[in-house]
N, CA and C of each residue as an Amber inpcrd file, in Angstrom:
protein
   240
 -86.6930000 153.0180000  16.6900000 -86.8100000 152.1500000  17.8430000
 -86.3570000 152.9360000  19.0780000 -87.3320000 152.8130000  20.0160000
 -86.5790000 153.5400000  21.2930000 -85.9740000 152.6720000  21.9260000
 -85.2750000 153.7600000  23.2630000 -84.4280000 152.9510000  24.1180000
 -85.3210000 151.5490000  24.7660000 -86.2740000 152.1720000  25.5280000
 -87.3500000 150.8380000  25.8930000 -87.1780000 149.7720000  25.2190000
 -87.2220000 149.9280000  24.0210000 -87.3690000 148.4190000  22.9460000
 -86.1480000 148.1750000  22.8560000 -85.0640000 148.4980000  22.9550000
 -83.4840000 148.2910000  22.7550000 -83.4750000 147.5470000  23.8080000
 -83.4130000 147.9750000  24.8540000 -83.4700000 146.8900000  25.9690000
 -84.2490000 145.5920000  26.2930000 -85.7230000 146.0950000  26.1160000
 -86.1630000 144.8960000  25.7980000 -85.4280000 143.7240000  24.6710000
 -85.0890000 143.9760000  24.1690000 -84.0960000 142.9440000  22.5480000
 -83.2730000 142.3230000  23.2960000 -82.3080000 143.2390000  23.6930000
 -80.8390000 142.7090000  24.9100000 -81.4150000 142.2060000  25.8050000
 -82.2870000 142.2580000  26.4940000 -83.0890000 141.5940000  27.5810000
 -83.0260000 140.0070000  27.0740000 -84.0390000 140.1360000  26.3630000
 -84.6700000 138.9660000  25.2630000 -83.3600000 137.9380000  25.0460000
 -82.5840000 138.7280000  24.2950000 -81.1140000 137.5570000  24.0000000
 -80.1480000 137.1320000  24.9420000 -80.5040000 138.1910000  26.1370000
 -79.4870000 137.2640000  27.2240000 -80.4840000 136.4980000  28.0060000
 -82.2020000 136.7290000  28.1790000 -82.3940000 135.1710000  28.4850000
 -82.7420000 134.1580000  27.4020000 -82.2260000 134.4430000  26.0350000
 -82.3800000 133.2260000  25.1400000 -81.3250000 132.5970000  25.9800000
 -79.8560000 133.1120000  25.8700000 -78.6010000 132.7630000  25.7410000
 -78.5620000 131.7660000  27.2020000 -79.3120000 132.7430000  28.1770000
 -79.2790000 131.7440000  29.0700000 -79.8900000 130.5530000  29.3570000
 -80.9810000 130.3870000  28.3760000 -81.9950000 129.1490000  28.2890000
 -81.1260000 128.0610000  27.3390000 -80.7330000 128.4700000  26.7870000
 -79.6130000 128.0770000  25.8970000 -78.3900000 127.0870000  26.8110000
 -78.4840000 127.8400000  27.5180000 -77.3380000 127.6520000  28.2740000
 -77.4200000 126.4300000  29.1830000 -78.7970000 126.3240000  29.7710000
 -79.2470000 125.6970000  30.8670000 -79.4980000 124.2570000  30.0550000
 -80.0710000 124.5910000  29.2760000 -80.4560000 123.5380000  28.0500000
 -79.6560000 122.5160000  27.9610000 -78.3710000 123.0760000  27.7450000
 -77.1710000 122.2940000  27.7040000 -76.2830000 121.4640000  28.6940000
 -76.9030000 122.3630000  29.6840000 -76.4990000 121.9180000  31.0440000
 -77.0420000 120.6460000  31.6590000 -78.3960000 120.4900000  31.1920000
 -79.6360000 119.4500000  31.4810000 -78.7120000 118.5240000  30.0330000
 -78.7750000 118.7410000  29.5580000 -78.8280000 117.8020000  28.1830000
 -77.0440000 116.8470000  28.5950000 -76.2090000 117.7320000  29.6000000
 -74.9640000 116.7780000  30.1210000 -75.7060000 116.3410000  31.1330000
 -76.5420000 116.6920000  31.6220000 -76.5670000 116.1340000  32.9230000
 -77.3930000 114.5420000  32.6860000 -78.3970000 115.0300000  31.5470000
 -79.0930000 113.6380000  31.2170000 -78.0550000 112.5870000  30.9370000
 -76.9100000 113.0890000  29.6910000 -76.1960000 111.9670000  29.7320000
 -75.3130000 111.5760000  31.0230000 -74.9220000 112.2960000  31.7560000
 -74.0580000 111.7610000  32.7070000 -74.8560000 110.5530000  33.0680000
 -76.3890000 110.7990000  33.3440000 -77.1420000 109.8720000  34.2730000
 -77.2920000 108.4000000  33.1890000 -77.7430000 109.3700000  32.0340000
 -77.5870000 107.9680000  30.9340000 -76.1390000 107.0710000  31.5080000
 -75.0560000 107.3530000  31.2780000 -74.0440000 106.5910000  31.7590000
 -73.8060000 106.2850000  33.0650000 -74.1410000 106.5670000  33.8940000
 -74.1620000 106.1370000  35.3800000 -75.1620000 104.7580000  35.6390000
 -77.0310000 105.1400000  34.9890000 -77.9070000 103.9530000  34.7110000
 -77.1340000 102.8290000  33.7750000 -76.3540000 103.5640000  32.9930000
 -75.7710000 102.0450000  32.2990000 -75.0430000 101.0420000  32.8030000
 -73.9470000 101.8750000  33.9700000 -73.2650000 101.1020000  34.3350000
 -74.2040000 100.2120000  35.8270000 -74.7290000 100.8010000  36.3850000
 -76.1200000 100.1890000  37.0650000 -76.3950000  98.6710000  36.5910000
 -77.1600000  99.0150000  35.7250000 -77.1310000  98.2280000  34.8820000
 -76.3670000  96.6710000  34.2960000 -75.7210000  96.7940000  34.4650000
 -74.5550000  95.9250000  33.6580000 -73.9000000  95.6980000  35.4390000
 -73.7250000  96.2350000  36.5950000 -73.8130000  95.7650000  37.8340000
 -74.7190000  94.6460000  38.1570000 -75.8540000  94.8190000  37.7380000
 -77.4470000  94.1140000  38.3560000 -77.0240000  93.0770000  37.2140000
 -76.5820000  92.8840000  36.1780000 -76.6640000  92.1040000  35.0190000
 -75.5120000  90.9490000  35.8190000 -74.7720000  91.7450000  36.1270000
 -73.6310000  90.8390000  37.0390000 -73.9560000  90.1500000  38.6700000
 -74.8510000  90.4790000  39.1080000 -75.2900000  90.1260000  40.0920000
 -76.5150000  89.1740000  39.9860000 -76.9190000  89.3490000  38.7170000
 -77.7480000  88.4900000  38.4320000 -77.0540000  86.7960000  37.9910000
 -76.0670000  87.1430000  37.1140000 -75.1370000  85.6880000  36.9890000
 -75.0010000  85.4840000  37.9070000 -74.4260000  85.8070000  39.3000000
 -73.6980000  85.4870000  40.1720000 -75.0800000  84.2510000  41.0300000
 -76.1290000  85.0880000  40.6070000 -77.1070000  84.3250000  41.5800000
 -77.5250000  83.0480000  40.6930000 -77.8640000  83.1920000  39.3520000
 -77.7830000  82.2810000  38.7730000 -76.6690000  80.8040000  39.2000000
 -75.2590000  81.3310000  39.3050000 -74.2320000  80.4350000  39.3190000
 -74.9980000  79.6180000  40.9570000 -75.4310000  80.2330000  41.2140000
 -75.4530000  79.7580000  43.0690000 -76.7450000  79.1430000  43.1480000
 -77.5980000  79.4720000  42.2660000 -78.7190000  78.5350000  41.9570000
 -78.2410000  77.6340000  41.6180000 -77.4210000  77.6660000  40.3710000
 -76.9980000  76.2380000  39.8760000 -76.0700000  75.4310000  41.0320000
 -75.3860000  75.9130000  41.8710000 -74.6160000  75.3840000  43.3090000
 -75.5360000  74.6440000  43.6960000 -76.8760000  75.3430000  44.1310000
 -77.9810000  74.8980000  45.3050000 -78.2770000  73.2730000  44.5350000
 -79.1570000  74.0680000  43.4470000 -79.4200000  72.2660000  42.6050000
 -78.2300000  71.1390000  43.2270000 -77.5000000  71.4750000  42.4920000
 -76.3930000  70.5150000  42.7190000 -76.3080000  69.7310000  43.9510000
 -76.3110000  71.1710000  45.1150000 -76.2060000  70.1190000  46.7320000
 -77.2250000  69.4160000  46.8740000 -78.4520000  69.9050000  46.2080000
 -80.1710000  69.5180000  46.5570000 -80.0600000  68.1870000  45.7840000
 -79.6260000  67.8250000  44.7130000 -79.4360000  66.5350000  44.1590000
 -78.3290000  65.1040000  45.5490000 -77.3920000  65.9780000  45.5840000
 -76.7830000  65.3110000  45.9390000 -77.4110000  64.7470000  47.4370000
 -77.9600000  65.8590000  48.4610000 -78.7880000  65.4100000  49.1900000
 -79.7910000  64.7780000  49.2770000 -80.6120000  64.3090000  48.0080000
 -81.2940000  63.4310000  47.2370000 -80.3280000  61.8460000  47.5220000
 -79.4380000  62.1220000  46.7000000 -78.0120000  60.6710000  47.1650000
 -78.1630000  60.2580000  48.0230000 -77.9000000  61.4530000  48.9560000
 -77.3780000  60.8480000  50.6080000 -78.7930000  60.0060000  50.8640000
 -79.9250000  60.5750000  51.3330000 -81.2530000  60.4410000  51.7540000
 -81.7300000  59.0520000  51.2990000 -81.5240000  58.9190000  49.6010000
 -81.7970000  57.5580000  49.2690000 -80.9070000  56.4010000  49.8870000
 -79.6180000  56.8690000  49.9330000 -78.2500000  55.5630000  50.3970000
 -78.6270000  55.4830000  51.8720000 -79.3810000  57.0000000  53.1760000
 -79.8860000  56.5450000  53.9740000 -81.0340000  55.6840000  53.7870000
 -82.0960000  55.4370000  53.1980000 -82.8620000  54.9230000  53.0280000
 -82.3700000  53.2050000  52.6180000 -81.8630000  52.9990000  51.9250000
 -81.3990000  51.7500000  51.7140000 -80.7630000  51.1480000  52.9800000
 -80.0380000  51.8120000  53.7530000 -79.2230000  51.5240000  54.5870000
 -80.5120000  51.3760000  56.2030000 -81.4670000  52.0190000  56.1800000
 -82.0620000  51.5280000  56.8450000 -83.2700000  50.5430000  56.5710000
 -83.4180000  50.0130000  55.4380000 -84.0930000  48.5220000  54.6070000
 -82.9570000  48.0670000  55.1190000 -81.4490000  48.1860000  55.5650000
 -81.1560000  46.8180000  55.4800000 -81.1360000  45.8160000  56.7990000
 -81.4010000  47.2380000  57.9240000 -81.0890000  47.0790000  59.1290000
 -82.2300000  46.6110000  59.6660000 -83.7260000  46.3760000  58.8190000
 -84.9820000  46.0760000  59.3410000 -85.1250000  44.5760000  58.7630000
């Protein structure tokens, strides 16, 4: 084997090593993001109850303003 091809080899394994390397680098970086989207996630999941709860608020006043509207209504049958 000549020198040429010797180097070429060492060549070869330090950019395996470095593909290797990078590989790994991507493969934390995916999970970091995996865990960052999760917690995302489970934010929007919480913001979603929250709107839920306030839907269920709205109903509530929207009924009750239903109440009022009818007891106005009676109240002006009585005045006619």
């Amino acid at each position: 084997m000549g020198d040429y091809e010797i180097e070429l080899r060492e060549r070869m394994i330090r950019i395996e090593d470095e593909l290797k390397k990078r590989r790994e680098l991507i493969l934390q970086f995916m999970h970091k993001f995996d865990k960052h989207f999760e917690q995302v996630d489970k934010r929007f999941e919480q913001v979603d109850k929250r709107f839920d709860q306030v839907d269920k608020r709205l109903e509530i006043m929207d009924k009750r303003f239903d109440q009022v509207d009818k007891h106005f209504e009676q109240v002006e049958r009585r005045f006619e």
